[in-house]
mmCIF file of C-alpha atoms in Angstrom:
data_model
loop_
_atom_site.group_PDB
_atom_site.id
_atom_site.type_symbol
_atom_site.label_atom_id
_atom_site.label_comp_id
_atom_site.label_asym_id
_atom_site.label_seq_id
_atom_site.Cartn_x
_atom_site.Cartn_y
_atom_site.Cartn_z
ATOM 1 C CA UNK A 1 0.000 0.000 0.000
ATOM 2 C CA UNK A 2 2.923 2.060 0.971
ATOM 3 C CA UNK A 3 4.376 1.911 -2.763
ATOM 4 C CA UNK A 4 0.897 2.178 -4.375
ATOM 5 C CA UNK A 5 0.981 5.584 -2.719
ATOM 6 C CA UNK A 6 4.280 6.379 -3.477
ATOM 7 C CA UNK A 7 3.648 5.953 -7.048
ATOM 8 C CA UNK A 8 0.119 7.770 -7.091
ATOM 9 C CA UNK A 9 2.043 10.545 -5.335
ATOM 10 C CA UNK A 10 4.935 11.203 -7.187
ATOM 11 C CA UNK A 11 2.592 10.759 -10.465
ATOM 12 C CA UNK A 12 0.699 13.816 -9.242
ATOM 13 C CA UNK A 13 3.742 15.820 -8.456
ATOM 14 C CA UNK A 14 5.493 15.075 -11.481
ATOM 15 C CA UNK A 15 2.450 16.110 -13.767
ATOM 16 C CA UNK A 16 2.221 19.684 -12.303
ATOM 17 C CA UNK A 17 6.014 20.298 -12.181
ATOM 18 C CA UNK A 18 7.188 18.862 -15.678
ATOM 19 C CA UNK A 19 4.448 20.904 -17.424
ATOM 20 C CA UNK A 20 6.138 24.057 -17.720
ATOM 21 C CA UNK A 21 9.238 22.491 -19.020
ATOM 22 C CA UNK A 22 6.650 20.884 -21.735
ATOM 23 C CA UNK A 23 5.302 24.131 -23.274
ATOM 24 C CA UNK A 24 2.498 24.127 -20.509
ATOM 25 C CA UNK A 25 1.178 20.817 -22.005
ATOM 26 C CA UNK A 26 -1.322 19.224 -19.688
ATOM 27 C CA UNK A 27 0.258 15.835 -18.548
ATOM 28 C CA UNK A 28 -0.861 12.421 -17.430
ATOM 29 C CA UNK A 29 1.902 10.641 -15.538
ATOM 30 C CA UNK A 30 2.186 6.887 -14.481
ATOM 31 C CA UNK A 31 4.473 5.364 -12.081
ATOM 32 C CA UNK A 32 4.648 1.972 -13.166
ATOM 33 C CA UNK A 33 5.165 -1.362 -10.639
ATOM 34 C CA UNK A 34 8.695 -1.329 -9.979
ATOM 35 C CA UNK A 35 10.215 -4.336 -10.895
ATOM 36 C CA UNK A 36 12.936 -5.950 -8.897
ATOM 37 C CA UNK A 37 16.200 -6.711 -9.962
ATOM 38 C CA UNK A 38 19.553 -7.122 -9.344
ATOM 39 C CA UNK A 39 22.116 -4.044 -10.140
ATOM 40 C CA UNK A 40 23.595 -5.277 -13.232
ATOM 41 C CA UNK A 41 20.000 -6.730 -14.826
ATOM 42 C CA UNK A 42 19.191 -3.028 -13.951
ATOM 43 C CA UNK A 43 22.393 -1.367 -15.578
ATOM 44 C CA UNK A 44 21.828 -3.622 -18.622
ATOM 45 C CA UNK A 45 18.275 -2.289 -19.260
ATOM 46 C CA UNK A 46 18.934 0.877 -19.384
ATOM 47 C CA UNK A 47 21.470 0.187 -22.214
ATOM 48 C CA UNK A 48 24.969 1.220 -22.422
ATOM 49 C CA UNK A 49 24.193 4.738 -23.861
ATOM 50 C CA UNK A 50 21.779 7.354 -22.636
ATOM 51 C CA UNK A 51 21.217 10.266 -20.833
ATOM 52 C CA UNK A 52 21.695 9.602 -17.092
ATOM 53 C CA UNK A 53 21.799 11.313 -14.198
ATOM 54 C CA UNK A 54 22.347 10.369 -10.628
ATOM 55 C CA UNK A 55 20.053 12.091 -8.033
ATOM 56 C CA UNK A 56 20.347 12.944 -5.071
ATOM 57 C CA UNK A 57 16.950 12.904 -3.069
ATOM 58 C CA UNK A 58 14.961 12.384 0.222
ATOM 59 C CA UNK A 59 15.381 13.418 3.579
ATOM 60 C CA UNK A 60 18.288 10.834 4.020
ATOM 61 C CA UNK A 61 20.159 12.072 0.547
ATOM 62 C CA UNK A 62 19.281 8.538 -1.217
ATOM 63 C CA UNK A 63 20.746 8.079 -4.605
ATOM 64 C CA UNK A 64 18.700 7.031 -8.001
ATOM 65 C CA UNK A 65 19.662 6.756 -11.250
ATOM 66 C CA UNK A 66 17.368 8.065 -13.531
ATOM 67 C CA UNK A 67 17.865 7.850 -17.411
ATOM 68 C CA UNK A 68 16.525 8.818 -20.607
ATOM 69 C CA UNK A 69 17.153 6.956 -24.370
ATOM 70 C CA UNK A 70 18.576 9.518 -26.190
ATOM 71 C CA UNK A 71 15.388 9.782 -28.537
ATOM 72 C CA UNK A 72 13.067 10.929 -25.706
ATOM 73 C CA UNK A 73 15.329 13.302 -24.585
ATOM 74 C CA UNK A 74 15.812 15.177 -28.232
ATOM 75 C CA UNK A 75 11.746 14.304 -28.313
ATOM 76 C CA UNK A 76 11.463 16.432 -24.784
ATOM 77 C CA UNK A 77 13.417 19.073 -25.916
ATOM 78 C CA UNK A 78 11.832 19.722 -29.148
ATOM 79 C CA UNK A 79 8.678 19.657 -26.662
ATOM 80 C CA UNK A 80 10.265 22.244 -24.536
ATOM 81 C CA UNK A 81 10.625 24.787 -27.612
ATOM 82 C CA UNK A 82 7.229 24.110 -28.940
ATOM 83 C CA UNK A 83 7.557 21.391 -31.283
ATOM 84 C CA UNK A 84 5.692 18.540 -31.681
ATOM 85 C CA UNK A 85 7.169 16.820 -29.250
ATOM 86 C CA UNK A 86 7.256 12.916 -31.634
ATOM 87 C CA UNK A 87 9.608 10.379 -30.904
ATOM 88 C CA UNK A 88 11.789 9.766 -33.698
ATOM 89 C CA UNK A 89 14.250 6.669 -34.961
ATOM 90 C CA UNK A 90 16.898 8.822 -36.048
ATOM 91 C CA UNK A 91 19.747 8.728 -32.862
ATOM 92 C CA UNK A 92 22.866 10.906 -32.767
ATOM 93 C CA UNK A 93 25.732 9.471 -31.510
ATOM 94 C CA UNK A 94 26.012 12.350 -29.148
ATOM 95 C CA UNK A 95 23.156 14.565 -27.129
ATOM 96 C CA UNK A 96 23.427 18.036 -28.503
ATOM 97 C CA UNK A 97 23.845 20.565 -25.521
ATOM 98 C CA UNK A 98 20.187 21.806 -25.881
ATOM 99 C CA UNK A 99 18.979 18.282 -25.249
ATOM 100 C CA UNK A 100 21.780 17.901 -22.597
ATOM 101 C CA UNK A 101 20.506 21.082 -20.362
ATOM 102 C CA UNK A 102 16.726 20.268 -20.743
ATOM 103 C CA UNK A 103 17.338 16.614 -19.466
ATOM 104 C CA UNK A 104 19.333 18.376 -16.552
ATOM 105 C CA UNK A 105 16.394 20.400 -15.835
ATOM 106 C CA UNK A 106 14.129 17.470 -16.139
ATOM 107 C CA UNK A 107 16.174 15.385 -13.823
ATOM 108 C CA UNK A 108 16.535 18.215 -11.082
ATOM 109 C CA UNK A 109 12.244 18.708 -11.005
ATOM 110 C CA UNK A 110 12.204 14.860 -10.818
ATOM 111 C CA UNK A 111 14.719 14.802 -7.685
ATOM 112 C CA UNK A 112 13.274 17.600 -6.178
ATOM 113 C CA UNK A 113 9.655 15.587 -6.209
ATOM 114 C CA UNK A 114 10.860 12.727 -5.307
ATOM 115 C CA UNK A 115 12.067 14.251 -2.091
ATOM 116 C CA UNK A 116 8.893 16.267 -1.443
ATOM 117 C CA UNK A 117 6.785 13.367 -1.576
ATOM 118 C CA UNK A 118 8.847 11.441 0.844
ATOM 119 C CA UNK A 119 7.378 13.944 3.316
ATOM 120 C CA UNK A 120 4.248 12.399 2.773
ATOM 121 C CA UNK A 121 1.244 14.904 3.913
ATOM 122 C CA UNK A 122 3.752 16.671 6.249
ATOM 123 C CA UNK A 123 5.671 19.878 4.648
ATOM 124 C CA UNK A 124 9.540 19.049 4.218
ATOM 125 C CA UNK A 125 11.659 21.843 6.221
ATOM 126 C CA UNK A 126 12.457 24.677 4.464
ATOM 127 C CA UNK A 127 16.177 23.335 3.983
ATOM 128 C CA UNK A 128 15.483 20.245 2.506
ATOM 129 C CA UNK A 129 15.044 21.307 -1.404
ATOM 130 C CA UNK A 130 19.012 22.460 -1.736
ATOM 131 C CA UNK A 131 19.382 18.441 -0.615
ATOM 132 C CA UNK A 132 17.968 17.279 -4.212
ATOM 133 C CA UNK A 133 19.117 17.385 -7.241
ATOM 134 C CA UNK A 134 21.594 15.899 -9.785
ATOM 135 C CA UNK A 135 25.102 14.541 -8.372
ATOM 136 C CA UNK A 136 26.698 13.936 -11.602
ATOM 137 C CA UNK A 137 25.849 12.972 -15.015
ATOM 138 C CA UNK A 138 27.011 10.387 -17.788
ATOM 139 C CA UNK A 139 26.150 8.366 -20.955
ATOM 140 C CA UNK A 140 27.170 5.614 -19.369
ATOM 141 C CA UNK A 141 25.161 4.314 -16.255
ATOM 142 C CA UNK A 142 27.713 1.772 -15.343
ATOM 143 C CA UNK A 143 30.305 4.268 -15.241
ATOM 144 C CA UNK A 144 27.615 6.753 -12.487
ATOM 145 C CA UNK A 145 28.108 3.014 -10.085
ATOM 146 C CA UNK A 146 24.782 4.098 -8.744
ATOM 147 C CA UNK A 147 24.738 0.648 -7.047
ATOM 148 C CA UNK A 148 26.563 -2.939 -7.071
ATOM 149 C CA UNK A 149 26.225 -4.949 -9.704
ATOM 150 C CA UNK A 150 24.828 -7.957 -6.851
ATOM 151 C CA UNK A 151 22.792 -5.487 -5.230
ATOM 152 C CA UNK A 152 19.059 -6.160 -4.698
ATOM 153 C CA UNK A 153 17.344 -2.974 -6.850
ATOM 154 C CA UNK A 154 14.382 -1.555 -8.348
ATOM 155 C CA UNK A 155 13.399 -0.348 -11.725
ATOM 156 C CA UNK A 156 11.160 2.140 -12.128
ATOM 157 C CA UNK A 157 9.018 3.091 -15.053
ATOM 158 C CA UNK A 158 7.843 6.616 -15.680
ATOM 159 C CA UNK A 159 6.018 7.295 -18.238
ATOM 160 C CA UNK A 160 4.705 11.031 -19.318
ATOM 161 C CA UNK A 161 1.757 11.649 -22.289
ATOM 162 C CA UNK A 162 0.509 14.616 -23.323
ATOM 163 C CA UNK A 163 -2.938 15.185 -25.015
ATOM 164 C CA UNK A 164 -1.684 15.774 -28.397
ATOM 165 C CA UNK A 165 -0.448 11.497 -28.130
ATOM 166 C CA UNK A 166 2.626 11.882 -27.156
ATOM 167 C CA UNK A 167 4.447 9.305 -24.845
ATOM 168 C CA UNK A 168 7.921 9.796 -22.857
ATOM 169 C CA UNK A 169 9.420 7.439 -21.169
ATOM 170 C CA UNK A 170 12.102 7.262 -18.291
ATOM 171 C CA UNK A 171 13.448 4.825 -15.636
ATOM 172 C CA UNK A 172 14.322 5.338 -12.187
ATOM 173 C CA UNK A 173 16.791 2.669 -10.301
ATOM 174 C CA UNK A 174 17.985 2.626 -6.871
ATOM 175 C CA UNK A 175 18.753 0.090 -4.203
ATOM 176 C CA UNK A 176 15.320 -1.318 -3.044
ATOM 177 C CA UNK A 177 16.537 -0.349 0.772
ATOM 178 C CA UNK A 178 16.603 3.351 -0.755
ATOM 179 C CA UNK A 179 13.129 3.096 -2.192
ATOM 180 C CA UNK A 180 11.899 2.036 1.250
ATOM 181 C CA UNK A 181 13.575 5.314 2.548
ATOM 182 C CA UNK A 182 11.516 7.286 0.072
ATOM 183 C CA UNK A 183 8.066 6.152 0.909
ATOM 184 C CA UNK A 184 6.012 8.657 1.739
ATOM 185 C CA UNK A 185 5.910 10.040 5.491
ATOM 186 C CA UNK A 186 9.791 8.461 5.812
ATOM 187 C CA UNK A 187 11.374 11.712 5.456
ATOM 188 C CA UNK A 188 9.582 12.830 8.268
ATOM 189 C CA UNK A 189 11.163 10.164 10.215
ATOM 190 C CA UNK A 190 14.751 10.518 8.608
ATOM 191 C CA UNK A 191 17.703 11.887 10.184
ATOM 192 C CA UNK A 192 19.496 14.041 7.641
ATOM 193 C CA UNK A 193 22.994 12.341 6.836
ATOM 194 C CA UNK A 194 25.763 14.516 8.254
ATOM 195 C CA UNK A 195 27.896 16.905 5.716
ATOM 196 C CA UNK A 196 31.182 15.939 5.480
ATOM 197 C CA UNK A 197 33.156 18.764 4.149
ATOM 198 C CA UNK A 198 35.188 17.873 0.926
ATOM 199 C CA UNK A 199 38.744 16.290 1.902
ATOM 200 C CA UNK A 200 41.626 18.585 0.370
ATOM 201 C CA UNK A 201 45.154 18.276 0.276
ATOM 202 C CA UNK A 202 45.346 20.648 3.268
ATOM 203 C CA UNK A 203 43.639 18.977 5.251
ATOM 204 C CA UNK A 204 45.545 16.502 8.097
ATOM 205 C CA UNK A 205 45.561 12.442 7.274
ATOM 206 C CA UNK A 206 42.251 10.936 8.769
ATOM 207 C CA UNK A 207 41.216 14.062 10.986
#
């Protein structure tokens, strides 16, 4: 019941927040049963190109990898400039920058929900939206490690329509322990993980 929630939830607060990034396109998102899977049956569907970002998200900073095939993306960003928004078999080999930036954009909105609905019905603190967002970024998941290849995970589907017929579709993986930190109502519960400050060459061996 806890992940039926989860999913109706984040569906919700995806559908209001994506739509400005969408030309103001009314949306209908589904959060689809995550399926579970171990790390590298994970890693191997999302395919050893695409547009992936690890997030950073919830109460307790959980990591997810989220990832888009390079055809949605371009297909989002034509979106985003007020095209029609089609999915189209032509790939590049590379994401131009455009494409790059709205995925980044995309990814931050999707961090920044997931986090909010891990407060459940409770507001999250004031300081807890700088905690989301995108760690790093990379055409290759593997090379993000977002988790180990033995680990126990979930795959996520999300899938956003339009009503002009479009479809986009994305995938969230994490460790399933990390999805059970995001349910909602846990990041009421969570202790924020300590900031470490960066290590630097100044600084003294193991202090």
């Amino acid at each position: 019941a806890m992940v039926a929630a989860w999913r109706r939830d984040l569906a919700r607060a995806l559908a209001d927040d994506l739509s400005p990034l969408l030309s103001g396109d009314r949306l209908d998102v589904s959060i689809l049963e995550p399926e579970q899977l171990t790390g590298a049956q994970a890693l191997a569907k999302v395919g050893e190109i695409a547009a992936n970002s690890l997030l950073r998200c919830g109460a307790s900073g959980e990591t997810a990898l989220l990832s888009f095939d390079f055809a949605t993306a371009l297909a989002l960003t034509d979106r985003s400039f007020g095209g029609d928004g089609r999915v189209s078999s032509g790939i590049p080999e590379a994401l131009p920058r455009s494409a790059a930036l709205m995925v980044d954009e995309a990814a931050a909105m999707i961090a920044a929900a997931l986090t909010r609905v891990s407060y459940g019905d409770s507001p999250p603190p004031a300081t807890s939206s700088g905690d989301s967002g995108v760690i790093i970024r990379s055409e290759s998941a593997a090379r993000l490690k977002p988790f180990a290849p033995d680990a126990p995970c979930v795959l996520v589907p999300i899938v956003i329509a339009n009503r002009q017929g479009c479809e986009w579709r994305a995938s969230l993986a994490m460790g399933a322990d990390r999805l059970d930190r995001l349910l909602p109502g846990t990041g009421r519960r969570a202790h924020p993980r300590q900031a470490h400050a960066p290590a630097t060459g100044m600084a003294a061996p193991f202090a």
